PDB file of C-alpha atoms in Angstrom:
ATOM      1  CA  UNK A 287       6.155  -2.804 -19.744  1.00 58.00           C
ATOM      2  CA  UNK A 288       6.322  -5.853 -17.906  1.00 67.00           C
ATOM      3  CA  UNK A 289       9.184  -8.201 -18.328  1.00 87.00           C
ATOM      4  CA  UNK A 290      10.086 -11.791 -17.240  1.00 92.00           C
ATOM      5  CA  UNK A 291      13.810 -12.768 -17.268  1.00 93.00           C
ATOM      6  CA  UNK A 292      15.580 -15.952 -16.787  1.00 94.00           C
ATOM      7  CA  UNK A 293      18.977 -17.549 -17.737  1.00 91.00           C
ATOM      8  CA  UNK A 294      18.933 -19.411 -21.282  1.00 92.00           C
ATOM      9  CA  UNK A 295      21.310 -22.596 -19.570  1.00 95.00           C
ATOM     10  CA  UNK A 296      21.216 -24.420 -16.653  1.00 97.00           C
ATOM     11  CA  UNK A 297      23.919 -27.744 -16.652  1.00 97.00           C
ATOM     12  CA  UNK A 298      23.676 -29.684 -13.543  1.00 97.00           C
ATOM     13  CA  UNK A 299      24.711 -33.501 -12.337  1.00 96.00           C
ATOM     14  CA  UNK A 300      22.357 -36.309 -12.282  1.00 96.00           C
ATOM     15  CA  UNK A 301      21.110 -36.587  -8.196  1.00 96.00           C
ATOM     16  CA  UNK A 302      21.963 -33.444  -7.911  1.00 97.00           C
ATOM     17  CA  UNK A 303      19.326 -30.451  -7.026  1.00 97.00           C
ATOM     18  CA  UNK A 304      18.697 -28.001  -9.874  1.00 97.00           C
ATOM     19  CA  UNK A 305      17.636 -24.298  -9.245  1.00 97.00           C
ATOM     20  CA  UNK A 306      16.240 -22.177 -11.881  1.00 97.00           C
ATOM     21  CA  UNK A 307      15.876 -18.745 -11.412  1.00 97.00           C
ATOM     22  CA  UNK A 308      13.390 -15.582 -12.774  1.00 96.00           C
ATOM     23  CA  UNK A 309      12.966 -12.148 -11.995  1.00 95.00           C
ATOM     24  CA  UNK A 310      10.119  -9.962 -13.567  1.00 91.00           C
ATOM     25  CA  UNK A 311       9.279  -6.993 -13.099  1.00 87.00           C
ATOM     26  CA  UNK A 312       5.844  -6.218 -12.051  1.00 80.00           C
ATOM     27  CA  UNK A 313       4.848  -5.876  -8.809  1.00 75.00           C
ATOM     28  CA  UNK A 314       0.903  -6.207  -9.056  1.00 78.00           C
ATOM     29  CA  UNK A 315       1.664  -9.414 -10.714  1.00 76.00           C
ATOM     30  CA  UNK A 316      -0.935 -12.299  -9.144  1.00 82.00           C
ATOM     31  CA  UNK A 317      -0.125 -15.389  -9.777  1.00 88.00           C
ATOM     32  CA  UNK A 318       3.479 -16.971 -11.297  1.00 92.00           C
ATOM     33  CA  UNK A 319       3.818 -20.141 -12.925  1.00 94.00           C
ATOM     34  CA  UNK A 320       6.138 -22.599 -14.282  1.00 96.00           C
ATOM     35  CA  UNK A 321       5.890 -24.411 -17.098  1.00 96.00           C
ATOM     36  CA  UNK A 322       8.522 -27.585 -18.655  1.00 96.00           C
ATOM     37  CA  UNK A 323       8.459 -28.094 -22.344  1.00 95.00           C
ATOM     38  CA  UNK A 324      10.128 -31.036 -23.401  1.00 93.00           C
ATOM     39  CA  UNK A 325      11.576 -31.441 -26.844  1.00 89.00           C
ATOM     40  CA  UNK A 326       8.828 -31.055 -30.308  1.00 85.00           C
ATOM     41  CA  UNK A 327       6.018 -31.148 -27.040  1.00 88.00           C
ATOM     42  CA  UNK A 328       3.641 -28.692 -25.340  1.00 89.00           C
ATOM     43  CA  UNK A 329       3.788 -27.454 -22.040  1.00 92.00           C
ATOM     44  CA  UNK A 330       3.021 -29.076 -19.277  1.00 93.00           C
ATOM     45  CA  UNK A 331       2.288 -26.968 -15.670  1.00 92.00           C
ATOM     46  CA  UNK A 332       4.552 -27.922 -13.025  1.00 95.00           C
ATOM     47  CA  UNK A 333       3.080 -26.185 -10.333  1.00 94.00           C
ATOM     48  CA  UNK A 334       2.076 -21.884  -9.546  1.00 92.00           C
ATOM     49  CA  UNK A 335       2.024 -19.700  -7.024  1.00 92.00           C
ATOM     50  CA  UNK A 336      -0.229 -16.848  -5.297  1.00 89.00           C
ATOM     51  CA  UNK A 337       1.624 -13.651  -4.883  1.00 86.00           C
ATOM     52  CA  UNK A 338       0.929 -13.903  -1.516  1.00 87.00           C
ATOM     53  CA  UNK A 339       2.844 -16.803  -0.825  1.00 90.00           C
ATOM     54  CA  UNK A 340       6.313 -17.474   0.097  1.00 93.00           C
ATOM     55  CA  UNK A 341       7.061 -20.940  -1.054  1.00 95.00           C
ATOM     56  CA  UNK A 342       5.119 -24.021  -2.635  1.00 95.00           C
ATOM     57  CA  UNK A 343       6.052 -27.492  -2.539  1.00 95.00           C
ATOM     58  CA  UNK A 344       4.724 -30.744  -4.197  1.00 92.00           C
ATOM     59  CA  UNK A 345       7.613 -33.679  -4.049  1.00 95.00           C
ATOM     60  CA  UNK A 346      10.641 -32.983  -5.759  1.00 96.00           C
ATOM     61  CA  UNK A 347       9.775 -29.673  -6.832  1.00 97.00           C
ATOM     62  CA  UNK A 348      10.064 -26.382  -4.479  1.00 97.00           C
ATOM     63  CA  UNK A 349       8.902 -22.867  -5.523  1.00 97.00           C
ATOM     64  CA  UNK A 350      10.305 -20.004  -3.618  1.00 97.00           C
ATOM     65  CA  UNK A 351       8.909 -16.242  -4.448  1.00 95.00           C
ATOM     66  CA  UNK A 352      10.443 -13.307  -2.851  1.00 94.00           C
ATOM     67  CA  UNK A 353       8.068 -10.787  -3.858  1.00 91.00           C
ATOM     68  CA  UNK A 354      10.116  -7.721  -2.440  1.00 91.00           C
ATOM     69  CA  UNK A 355      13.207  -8.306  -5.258  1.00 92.00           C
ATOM     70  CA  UNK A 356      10.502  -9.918  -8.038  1.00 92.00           C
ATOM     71  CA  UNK A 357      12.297 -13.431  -7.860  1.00 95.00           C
ATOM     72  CA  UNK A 358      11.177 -16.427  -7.676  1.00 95.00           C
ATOM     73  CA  UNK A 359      12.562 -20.020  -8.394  1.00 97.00           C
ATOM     74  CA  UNK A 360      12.482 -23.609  -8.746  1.00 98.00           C
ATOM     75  CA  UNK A 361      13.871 -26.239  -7.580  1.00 98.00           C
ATOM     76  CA  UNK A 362      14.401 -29.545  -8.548  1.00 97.00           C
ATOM     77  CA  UNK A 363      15.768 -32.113  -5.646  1.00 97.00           C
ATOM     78  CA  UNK A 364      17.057 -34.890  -7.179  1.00 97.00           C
ATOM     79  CA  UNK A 365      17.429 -34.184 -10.677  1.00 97.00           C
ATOM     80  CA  UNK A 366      17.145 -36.783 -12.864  1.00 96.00           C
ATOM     81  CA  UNK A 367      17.275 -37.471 -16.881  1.00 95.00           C
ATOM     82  CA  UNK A 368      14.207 -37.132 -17.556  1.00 94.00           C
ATOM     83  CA  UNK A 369      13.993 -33.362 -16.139  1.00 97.00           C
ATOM     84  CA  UNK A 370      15.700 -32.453 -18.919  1.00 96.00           C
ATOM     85  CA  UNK A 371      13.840 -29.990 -21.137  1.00 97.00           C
ATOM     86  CA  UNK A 372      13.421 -26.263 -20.928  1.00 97.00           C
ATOM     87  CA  UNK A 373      11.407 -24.346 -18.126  1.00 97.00           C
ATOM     88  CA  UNK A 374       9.304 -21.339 -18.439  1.00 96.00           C
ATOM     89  CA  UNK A 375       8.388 -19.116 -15.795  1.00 96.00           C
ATOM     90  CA  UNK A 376       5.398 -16.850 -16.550  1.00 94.00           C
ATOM     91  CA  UNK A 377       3.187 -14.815 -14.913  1.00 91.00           C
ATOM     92  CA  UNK A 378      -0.367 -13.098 -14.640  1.00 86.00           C
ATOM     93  CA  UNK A 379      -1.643  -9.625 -13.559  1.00 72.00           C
ATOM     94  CA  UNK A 380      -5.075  -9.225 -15.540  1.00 59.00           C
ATOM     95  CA  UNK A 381      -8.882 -11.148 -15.314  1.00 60.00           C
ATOM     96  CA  UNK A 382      -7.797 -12.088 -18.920  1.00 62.00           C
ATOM     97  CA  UNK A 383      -5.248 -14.264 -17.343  1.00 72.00           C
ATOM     98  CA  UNK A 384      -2.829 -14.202 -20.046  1.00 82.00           C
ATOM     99  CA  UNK A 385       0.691 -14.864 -19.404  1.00 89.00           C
ATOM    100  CA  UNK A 386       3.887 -13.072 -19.939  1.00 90.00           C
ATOM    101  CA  UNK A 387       6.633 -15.078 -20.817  1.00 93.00           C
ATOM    102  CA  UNK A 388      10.004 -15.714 -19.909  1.00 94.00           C
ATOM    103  CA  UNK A 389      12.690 -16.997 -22.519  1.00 93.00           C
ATOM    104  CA  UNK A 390      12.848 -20.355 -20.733  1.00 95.00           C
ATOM    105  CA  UNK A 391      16.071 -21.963 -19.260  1.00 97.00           C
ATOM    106  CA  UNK A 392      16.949 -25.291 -20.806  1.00 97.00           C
ATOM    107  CA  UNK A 393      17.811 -27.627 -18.327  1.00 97.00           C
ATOM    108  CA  UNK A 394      20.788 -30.087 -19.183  1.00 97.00           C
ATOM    109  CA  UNK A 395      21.470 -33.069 -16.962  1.00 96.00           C
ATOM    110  CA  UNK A 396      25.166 -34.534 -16.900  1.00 93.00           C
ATOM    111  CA  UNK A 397      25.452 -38.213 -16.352  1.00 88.00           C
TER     112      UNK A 397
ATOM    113  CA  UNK B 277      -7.621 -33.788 -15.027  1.00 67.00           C
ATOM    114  CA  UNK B 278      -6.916 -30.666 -17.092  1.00 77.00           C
ATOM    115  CA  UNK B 279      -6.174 -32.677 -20.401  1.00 90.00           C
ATOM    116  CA  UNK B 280      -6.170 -30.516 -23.868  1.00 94.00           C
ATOM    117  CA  UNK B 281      -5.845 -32.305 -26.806  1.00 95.00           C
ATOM    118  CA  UNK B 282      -4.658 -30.715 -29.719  1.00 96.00           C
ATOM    119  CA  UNK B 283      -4.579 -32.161 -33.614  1.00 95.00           C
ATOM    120  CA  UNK B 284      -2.708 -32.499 -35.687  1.00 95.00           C
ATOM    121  CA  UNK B 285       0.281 -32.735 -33.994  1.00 94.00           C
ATOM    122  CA  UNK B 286       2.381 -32.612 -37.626  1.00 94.00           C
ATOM    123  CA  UNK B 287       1.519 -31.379 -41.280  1.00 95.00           C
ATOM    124  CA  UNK B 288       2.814 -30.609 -44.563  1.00 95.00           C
ATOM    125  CA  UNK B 289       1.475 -29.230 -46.983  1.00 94.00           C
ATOM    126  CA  UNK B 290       2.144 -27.204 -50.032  1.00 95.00           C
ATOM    127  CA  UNK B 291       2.185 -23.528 -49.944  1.00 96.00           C
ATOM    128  CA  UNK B 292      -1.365 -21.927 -50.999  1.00 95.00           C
ATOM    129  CA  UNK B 293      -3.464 -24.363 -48.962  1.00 94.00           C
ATOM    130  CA  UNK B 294      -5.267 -23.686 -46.017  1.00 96.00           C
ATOM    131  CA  UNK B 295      -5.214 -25.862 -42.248  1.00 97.00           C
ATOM    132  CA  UNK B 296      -7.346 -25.938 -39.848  1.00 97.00           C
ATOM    133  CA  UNK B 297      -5.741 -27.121 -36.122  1.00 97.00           C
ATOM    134  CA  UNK B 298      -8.049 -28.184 -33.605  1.00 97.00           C
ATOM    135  CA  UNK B 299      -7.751 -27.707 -29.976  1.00 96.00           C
ATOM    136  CA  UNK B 300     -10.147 -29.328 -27.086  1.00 96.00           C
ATOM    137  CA  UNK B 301     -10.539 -29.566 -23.328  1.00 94.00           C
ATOM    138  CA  UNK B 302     -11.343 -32.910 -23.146  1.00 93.00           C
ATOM    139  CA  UNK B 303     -12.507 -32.579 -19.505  1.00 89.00           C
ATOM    140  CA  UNK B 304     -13.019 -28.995 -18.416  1.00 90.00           C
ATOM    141  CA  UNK B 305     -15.493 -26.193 -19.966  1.00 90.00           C
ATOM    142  CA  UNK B 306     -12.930 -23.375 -21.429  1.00 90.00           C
ATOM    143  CA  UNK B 307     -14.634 -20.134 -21.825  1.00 87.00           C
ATOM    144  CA  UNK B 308     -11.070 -18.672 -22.768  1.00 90.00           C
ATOM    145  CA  UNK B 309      -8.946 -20.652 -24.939  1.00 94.00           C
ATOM    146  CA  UNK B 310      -5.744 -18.973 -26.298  1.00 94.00           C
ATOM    147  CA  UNK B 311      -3.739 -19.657 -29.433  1.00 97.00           C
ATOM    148  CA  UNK B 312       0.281 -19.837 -29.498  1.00 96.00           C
ATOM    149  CA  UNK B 313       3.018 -19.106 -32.335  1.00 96.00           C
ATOM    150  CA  UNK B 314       6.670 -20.523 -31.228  1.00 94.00           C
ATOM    151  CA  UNK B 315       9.665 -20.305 -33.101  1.00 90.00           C
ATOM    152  CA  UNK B 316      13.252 -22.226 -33.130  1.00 87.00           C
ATOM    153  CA  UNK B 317      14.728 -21.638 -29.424  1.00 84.00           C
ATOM    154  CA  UNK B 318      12.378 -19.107 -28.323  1.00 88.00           C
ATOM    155  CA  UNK B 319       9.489 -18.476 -26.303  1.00 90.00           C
ATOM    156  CA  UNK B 320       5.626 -18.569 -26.813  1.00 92.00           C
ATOM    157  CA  UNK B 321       4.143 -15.746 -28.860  1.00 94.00           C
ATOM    158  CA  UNK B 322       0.174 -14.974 -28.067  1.00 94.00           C
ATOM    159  CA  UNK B 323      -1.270 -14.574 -31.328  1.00 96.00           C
ATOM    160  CA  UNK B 324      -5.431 -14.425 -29.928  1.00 95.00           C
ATOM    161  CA  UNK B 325      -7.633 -15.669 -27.719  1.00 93.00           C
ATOM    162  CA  UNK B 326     -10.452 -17.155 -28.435  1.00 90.00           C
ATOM    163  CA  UNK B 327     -13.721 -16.275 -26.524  1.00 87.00           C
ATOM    164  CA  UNK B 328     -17.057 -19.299 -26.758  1.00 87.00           C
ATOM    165  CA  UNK B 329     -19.214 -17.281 -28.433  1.00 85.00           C
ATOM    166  CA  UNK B 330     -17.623 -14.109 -29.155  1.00 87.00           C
ATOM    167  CA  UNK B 331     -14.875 -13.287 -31.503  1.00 90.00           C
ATOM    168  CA  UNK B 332     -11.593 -13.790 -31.071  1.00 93.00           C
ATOM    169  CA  UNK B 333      -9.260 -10.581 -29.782  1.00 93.00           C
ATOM    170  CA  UNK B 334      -6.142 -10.829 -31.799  1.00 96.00           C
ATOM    171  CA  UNK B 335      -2.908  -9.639 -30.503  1.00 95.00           C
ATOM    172  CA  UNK B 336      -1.268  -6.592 -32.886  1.00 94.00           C
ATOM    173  CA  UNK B 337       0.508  -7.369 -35.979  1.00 94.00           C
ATOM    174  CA  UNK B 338      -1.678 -10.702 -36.398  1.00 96.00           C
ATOM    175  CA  UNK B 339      -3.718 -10.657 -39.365  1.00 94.00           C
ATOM    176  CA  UNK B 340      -7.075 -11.674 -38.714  1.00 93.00           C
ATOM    177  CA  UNK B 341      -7.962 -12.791 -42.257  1.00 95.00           C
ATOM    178  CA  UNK B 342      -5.197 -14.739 -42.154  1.00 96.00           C
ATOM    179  CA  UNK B 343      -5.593 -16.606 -38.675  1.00 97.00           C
ATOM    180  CA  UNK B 344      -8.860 -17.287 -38.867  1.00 96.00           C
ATOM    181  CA  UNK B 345     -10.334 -18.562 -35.003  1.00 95.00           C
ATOM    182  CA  UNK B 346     -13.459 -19.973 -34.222  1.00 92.00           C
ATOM    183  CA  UNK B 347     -15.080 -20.890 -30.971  1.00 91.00           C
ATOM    184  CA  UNK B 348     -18.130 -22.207 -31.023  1.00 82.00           C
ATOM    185  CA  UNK B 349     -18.597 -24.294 -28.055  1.00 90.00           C
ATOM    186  CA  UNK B 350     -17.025 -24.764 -24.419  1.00 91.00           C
ATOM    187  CA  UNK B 351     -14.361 -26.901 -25.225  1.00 93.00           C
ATOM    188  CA  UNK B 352     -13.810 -26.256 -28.738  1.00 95.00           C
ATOM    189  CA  UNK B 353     -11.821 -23.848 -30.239  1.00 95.00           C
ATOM    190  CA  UNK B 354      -9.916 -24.359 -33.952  1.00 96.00           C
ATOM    191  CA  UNK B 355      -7.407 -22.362 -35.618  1.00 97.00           C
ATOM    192  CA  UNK B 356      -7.314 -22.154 -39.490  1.00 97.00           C
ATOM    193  CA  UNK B 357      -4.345 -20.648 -41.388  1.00 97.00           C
ATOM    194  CA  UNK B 358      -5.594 -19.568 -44.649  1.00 96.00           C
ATOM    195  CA  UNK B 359      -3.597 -19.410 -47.723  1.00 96.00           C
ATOM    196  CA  UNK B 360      -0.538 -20.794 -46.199  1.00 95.00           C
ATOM    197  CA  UNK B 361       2.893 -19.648 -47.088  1.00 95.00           C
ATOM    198  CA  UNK B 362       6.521 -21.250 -45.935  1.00 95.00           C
ATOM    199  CA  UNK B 363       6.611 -18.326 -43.456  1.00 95.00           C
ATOM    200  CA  UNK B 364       3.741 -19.193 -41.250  1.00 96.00           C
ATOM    201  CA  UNK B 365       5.818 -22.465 -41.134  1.00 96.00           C
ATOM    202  CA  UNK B 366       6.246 -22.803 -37.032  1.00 95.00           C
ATOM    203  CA  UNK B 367       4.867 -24.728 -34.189  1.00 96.00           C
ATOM    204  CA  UNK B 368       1.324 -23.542 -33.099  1.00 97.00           C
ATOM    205  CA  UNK B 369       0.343 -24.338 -29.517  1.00 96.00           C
ATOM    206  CA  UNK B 370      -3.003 -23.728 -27.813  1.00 96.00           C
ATOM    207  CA  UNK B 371      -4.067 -23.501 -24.588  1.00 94.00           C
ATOM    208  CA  UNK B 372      -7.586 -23.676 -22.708  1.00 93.00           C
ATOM    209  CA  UNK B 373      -8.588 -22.471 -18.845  1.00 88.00           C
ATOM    210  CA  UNK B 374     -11.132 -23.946 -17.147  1.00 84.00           C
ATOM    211  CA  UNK B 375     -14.410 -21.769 -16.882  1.00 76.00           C
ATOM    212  CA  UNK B 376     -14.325 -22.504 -12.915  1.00 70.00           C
ATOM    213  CA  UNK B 377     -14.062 -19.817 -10.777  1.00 66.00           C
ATOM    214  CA  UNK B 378     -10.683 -18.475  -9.072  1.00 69.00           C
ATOM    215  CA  UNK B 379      -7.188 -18.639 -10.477  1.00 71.00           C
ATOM    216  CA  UNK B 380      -7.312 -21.384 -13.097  1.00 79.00           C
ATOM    217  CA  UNK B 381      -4.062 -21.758 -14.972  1.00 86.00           C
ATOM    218  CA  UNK B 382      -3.504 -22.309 -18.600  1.00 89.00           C
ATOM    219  CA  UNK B 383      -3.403 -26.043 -20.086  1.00 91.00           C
ATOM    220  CA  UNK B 384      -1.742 -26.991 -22.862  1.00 93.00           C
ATOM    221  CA  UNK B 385      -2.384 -29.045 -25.632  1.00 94.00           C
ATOM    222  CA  UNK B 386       1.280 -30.955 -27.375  1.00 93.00           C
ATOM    223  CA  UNK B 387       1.100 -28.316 -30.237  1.00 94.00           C
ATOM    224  CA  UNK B 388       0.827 -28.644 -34.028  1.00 96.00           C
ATOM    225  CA  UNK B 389       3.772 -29.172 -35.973  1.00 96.00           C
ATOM    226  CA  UNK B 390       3.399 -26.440 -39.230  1.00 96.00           C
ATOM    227  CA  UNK B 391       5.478 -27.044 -42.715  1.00 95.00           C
ATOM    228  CA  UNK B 392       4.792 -24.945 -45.707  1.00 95.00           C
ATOM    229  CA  UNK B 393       6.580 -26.260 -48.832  1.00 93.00           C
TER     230      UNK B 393
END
C-alpha cells in the first residue's frame, strides 16, 4: 500500500537552513504537500507541489521533488524560533483527494 | 483566504455525555470536508469524510453510531461523539477543500481538544 516516510527529529541552529526530508512510495502520486503543526494547534499548509514539478519556492521555504527516487523535501533558509513545530509531508493520488500521511519530523531550533 | 474555523477548541466532560464539534469554511464552499483523530506524538488518523448532502463514508474500524457526521450545507460540517467514554479522549481535527475546480488542498481548522472523565 502506499507509504510516506520521514525522520521523527530534526535539531538545527538558529540562522541556519533546515532540510526535512520524505520518501513515499507511490509513483502515480499527484500532488505532495507539507503541512507544520505547531504545539496543541492544527495544521497549517506551507506550500504543495504538482508531480510534475521539480522544485517550488515561496520566500524562505524551498520544495524540491525528485520524482524518479519518490523524495522530496523542504527547506527552511534561515531558520528561526518560531519554525519550531513538527512538519508533515503528505500526499494525494485519488479525485477524493485524501491524504496519506507521514509521521511528521519535529523540528527543534538551538539558540 | 482558506480560513476553517473549528469549535470548541477544548472540552471536558464526564464520561456518558455526548459532543458535538463544529467545523466551518468561513470563506470557501467545501463540498468535501474530512474529519481527523490524532493521538500523543503521532500522525493524523482519517476517521470520514463528510459529503454536503450525502452521507458521510467512514473509514474501517470507525463506528458510525458512534461518530455521528452531518453535513448539511457548503461550509458546514459537525462531528458528534455520542456516548462518550475516556477512550475517545484525543484531539479531533477537521479539514475542508474548497469546491473550486483543480487541485485544492486541504485546510485545517486548530482542532478540538477531547477529555472524557
Amino acid at each position: 500500500g502506499e507509504d510516506v516516510e520521514q525522520s521523527l527529529f530534526l535539531s538545527v541552529r538558529e540562522g541556519d537552513s533546515s532540510v526535512i526530508n520524505c520518501t513515499y512510495t507511490d509513483s502515480s502520486s499527484t500532488y505532495l504537500y507539507w503541512y507544520k503543526q505547531e504545539p496543541g494547534a492544527g495544521l497549517q499548509l506551507l506550500t504543495y507541489i504538482f508531480s510534475n514539478m521539480d522544485m517550488k519556492q515561496d520566500q524562505r521555504l524551498t520544495v524540491l521533488l525528485n520524482k524518479k527516487d519518490k523524495h522530496l523535501s523542504l527547506r527552511i533558509a534561515d531558520t528561526q524560533t518560531g519554525d519550531s513545530a513538527i512538519y508533515f509531508c503528505a500526499e494525494t493520488m485519488d479525485s477524493n483527494y485524501q491524504l496519506i500521511w507521514g509521521a511528521g519530523t519535529k523540528l527543534i531550533i538551538k539558540p | 483566504g482558506a480560513v476553517v474555523s473549528q469549535h470548541p477548541s477544548w472540552v471536558i466532560c464526564k464520561s456518558g455525555t455526548s459532543v458535538k464539534i463544529e467545523c466551518r469554511s468561513l470563506d470557501f464552499q467545501a463540498t468535501t470536508m474530512f474529519w481527523y483523530r490524532q493521538f500523543p506524538k503521532q500522525s493524523l488518523m482519517l476517521m470520514a469524510t463528510s459529503n454536503e448532502g450525502s452521507k458521510a463514508t467512514y473509514e474501517q474500524g470507525v463506528e458510525k453510531d458512534k461518530f455521528l457526521i452531518n453535513h448539511a450545507s457548503l461550509t458546514l460540517s459537525t462531528l458528534t461523539v455520542t456516548s462518550a467514554h475516556p477512550e475517545d479522549s484525543s484531539f479531533y481535527i477537521c479539514s475542508a477543500r474548497n469546491t473550486g475546480t483543480g487541485n485544492q488542498p486541504q485546510h485545517f481548522g486548530d482542532g478540538t481538544r477531547l477529555s472524557i472523565l
